[in-house]
Coordinates of N, CA and C in Angstrom, one line a residue:
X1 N 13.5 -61.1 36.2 CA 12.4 -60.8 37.1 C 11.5 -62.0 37.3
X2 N 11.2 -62.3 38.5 CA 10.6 -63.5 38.7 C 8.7 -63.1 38.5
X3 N 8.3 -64.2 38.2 CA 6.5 -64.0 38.2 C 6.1 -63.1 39.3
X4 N 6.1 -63.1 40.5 CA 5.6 -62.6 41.9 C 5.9 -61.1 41.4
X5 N 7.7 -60.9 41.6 CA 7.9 -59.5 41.0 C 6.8 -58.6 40.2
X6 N 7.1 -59.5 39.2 CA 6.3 -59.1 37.7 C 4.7 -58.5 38.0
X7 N 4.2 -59.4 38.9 CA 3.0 -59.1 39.2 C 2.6 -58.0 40.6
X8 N 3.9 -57.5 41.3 CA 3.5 -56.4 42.5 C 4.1 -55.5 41.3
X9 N 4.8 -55.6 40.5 CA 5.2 -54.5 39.7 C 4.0 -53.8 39.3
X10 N 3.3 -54.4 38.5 CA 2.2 -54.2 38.0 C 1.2 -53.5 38.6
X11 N 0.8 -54.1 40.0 CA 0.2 -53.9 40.2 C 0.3 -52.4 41.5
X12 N 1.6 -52.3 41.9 CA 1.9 -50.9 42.4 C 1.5 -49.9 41.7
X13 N 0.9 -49.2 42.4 CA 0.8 -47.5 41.8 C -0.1 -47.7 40.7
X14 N -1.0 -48.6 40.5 CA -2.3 -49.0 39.5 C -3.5 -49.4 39.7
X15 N -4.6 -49.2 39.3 CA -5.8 -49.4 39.9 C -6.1 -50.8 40.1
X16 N -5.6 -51.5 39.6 CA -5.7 -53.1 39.8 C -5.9 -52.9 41.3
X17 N -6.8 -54.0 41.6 CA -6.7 -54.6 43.0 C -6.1 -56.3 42.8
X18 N -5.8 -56.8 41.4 CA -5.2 -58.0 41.6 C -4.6 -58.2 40.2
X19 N -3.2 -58.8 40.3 CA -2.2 -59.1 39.0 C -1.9 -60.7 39.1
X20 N -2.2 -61.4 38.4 CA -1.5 -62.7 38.3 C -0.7 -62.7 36.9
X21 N 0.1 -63.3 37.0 CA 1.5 -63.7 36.2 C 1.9 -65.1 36.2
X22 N 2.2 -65.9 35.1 CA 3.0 -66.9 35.0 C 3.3 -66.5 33.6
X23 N 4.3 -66.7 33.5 CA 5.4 -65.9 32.2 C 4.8 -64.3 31.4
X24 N 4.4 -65.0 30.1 CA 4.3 -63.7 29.6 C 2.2 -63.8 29.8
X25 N 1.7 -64.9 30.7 CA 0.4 -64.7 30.7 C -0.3 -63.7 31.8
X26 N -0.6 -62.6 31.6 CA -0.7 -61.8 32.8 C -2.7 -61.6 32.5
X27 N -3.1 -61.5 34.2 CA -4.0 -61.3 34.5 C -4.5 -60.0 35.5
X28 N -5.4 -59.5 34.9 CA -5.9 -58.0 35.8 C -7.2 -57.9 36.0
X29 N -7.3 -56.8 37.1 CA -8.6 -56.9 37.7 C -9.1 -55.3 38.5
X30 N -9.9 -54.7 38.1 CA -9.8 -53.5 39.5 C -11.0 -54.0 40.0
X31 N -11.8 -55.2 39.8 CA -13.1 -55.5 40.8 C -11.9 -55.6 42.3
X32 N -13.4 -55.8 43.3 CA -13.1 -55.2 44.6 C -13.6 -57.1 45.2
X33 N -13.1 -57.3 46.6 CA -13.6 -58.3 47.1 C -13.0 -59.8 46.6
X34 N -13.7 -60.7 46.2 CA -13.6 -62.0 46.0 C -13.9 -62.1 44.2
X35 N -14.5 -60.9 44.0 CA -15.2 -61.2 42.4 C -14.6 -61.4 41.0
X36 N -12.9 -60.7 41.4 CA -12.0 -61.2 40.4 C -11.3 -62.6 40.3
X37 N -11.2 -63.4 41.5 CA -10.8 -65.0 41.5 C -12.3 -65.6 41.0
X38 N -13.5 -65.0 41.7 CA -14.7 -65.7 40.8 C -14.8 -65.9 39.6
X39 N -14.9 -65.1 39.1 CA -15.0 -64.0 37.7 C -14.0 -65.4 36.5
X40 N -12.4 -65.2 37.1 CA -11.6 -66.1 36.4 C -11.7 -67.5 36.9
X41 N -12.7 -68.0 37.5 CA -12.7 -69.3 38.0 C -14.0 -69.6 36.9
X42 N -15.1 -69.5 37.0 CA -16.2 -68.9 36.0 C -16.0 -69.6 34.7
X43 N -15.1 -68.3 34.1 CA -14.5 -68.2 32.9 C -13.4 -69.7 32.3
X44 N -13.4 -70.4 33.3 CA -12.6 -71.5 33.3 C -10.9 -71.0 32.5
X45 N -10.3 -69.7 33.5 CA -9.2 -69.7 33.3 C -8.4 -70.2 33.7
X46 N -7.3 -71.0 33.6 CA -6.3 -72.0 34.0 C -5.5 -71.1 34.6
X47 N -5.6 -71.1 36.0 CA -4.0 -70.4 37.1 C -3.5 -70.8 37.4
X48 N -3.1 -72.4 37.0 CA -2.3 -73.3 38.0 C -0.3 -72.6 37.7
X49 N 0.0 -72.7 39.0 CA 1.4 -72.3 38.5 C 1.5 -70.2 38.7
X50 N 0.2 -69.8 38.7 CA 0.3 -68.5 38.8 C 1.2 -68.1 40.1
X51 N 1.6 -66.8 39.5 CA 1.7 -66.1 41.3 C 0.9 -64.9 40.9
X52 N 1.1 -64.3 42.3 CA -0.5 -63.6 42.4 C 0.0 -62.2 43.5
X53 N -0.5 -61.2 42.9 CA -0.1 -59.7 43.7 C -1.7 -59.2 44.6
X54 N -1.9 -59.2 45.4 CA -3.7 -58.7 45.7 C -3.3 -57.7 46.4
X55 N -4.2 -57.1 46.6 CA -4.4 -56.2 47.9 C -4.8 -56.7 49.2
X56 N -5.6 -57.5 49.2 CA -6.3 -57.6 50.3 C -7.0 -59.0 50.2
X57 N -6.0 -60.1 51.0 CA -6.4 -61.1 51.1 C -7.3 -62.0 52.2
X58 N -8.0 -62.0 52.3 CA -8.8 -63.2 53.9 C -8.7 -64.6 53.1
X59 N -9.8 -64.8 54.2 CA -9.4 -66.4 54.1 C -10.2 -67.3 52.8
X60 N -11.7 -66.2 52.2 CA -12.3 -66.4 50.9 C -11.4 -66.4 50.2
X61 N -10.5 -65.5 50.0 CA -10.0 -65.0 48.4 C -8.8 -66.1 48.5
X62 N -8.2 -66.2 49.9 CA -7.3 -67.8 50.1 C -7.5 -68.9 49.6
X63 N -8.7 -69.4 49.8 CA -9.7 -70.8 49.5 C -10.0 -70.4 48.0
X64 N -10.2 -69.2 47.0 CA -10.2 -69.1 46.0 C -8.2 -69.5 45.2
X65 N -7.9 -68.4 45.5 CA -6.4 -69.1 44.9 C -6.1 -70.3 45.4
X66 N -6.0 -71.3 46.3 CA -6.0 -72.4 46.5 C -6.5 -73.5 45.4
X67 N -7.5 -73.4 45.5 CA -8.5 -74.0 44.2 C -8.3 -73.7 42.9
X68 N -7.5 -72.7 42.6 CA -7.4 -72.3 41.1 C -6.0 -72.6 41.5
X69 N -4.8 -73.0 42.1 CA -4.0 -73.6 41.9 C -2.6 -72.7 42.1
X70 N -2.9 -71.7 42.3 CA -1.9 -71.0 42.2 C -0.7 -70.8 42.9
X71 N 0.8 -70.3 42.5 CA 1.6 -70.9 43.3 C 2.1 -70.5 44.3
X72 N 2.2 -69.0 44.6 CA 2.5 -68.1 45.8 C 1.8 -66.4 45.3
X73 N 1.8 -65.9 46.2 CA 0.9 -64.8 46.5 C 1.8 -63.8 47.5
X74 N 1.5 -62.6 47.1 CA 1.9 -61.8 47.8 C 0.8 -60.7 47.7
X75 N 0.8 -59.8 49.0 CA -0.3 -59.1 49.3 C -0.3 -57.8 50.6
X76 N -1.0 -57.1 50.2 CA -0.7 -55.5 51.2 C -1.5 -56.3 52.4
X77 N -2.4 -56.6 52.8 CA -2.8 -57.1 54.1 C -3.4 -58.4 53.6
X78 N -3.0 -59.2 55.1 CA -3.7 -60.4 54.7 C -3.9 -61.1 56.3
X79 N -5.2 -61.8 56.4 CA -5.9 -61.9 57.9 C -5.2 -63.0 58.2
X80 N -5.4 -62.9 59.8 CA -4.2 -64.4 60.2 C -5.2 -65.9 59.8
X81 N -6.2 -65.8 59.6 CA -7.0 -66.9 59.3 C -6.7 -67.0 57.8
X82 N -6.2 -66.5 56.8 CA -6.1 -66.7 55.5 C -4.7 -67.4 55.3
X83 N -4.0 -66.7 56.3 CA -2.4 -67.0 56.2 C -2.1 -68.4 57.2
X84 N -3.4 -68.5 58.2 CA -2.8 -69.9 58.5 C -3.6 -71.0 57.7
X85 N -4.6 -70.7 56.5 CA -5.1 -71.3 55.7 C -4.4 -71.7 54.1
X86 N -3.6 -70.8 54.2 CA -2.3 -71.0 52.7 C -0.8 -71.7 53.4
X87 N -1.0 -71.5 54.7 CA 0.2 -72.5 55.5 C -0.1 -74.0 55.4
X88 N -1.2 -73.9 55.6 CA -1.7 -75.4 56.1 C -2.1 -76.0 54.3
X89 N -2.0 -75.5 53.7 CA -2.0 -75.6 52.1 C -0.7 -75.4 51.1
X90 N 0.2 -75.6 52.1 CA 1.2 -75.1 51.3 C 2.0 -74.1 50.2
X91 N 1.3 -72.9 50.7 CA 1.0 -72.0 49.5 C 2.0 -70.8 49.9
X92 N 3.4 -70.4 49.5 CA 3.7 -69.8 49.8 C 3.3 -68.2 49.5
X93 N 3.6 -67.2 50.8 CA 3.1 -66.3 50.6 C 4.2 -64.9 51.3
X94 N 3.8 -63.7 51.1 CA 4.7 -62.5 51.6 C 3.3 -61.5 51.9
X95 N 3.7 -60.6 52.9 CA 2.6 -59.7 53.0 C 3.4 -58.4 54.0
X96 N 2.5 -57.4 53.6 CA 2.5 -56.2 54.6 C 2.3 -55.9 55.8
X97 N 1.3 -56.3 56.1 CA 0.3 -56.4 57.5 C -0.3 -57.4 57.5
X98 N -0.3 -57.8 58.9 CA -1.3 -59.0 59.1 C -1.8 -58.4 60.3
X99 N -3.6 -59.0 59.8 CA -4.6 -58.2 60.7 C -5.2 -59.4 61.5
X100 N -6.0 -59.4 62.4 CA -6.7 -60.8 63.1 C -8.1 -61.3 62.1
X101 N -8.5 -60.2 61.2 CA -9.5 -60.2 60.5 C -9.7 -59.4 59.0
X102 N -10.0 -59.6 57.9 CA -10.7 -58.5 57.0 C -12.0 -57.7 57.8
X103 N -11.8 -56.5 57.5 CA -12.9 -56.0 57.6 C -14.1 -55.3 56.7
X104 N -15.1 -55.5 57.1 CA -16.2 -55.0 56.0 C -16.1 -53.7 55.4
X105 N -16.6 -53.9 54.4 CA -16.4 -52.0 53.8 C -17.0 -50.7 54.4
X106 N -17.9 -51.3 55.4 CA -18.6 -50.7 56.2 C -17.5 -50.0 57.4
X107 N -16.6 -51.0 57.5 CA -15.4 -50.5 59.1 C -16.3 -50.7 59.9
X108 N -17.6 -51.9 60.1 CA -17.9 -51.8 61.3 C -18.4 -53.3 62.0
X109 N -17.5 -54.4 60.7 CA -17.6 -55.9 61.4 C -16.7 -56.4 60.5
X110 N -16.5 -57.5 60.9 CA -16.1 -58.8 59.9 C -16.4 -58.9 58.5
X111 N -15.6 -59.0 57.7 CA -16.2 -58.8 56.3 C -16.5 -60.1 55.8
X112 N -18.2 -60.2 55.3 CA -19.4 -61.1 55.1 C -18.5 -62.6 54.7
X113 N -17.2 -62.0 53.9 CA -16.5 -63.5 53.1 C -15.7 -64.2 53.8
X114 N -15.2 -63.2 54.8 CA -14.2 -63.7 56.1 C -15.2 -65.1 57.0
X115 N -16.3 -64.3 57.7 CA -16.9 -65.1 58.3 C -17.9 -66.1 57.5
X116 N -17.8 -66.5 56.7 CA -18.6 -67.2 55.5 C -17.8 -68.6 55.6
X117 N -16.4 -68.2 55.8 CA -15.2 -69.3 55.4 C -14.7 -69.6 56.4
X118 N -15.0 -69.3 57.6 CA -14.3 -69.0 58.9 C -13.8 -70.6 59.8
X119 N -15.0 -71.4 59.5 CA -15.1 -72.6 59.5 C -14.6 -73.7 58.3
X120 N -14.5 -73.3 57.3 CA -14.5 -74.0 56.1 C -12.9 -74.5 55.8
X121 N -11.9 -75.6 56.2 CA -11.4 -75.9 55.3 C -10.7 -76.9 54.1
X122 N -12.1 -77.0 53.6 CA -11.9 -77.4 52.2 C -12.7 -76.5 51.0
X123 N -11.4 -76.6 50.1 CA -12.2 -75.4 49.0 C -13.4 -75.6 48.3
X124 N -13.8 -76.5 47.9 CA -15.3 -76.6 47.2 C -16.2 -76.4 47.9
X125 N -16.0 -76.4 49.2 CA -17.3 -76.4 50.1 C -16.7 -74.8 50.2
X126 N -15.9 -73.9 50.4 CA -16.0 -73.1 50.6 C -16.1 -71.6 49.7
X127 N -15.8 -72.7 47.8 CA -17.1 -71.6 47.1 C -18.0 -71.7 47.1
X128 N -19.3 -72.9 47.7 CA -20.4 -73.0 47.4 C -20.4 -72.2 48.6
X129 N -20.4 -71.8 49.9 CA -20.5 -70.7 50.3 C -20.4 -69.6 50.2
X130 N -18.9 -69.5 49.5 CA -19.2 -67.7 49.0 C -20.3 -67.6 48.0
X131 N -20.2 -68.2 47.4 CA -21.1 -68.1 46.4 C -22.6 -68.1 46.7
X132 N -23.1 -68.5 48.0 CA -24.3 -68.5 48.7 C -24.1 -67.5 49.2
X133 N -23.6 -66.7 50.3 CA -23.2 -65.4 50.9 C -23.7 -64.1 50.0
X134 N -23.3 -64.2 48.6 CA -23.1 -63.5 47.8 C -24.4 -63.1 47.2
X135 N -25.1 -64.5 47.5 CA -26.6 -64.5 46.5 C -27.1 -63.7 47.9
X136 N -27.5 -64.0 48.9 CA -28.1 -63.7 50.1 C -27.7 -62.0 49.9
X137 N -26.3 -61.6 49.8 CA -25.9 -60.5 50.2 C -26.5 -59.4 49.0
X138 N -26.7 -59.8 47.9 CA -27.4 -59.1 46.5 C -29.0 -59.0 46.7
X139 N -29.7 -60.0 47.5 CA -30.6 -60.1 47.7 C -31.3 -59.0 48.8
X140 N -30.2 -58.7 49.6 CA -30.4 -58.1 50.6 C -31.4 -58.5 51.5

């Protein structure tokens, strides 16, 4: 069973919203959003070489596995801005649906990390903006 496998395995029919795998080092998550690639970037966990199972990828959580190095990704939906942003990065990927957008948890715009990144493609510049979005968005 290959890494990718290993990690939709996992992550099917489980509360995980995200599994990464590279051999026997497996990583889990049921946080929601962008906060599990933060969380393990933070933490200074080494992904290089991962593959990666999500739920729900845009073009934030793209620019996150990008930057932590990881090697392909597969995912239940993933927006066409995220998917032409792991193209143009070389990052192979598989998915379910593709949408023109994430949407907010609200169902009634753009979701805040989508349009955050929307412009952004280089990764450092585009965690210091999630990461500003996020202060702003806590702040209310």
């Amino acid at each position: 069973m290959t890494n990718l496998e290993k990690a939709k395995n996992v992550l099917s029919g489980s509360e995980y919203t995200i599994v990464l795998c590279n051999g026997n080092k497996l990583y889990t998550s049921t946080k929601r959003g962008v906060a599990p690639m933060l969380e393990f970037i933070d933490n200074k966990i080494d992904l290089k070489g991962f593959s990666v199972a999500d739920k729900v990828v845009g073009k934030a959580a793209a620019a996150l596995f990008v930057h932590a190095g990881v090697r392909e990704i597969h995912t239940d939906v993933i927006s066409k801005p995220a998917a032409d942003f792991l193209c143009a990065k070389g990052i192979t990927f598989t998915y379910n649906l593709l949408v023109d957008n994430i949407i907010n948890r609200k169902g009634d715009g753009i979701c805040p990390m989508e349009q955050v990144t929307a412009d952004i493609d280089d990764t450092d510049e585009a965690i210091a903006a999630i990461r500003k979005r996020l202060e702003e968005l806590r702040k209310g």
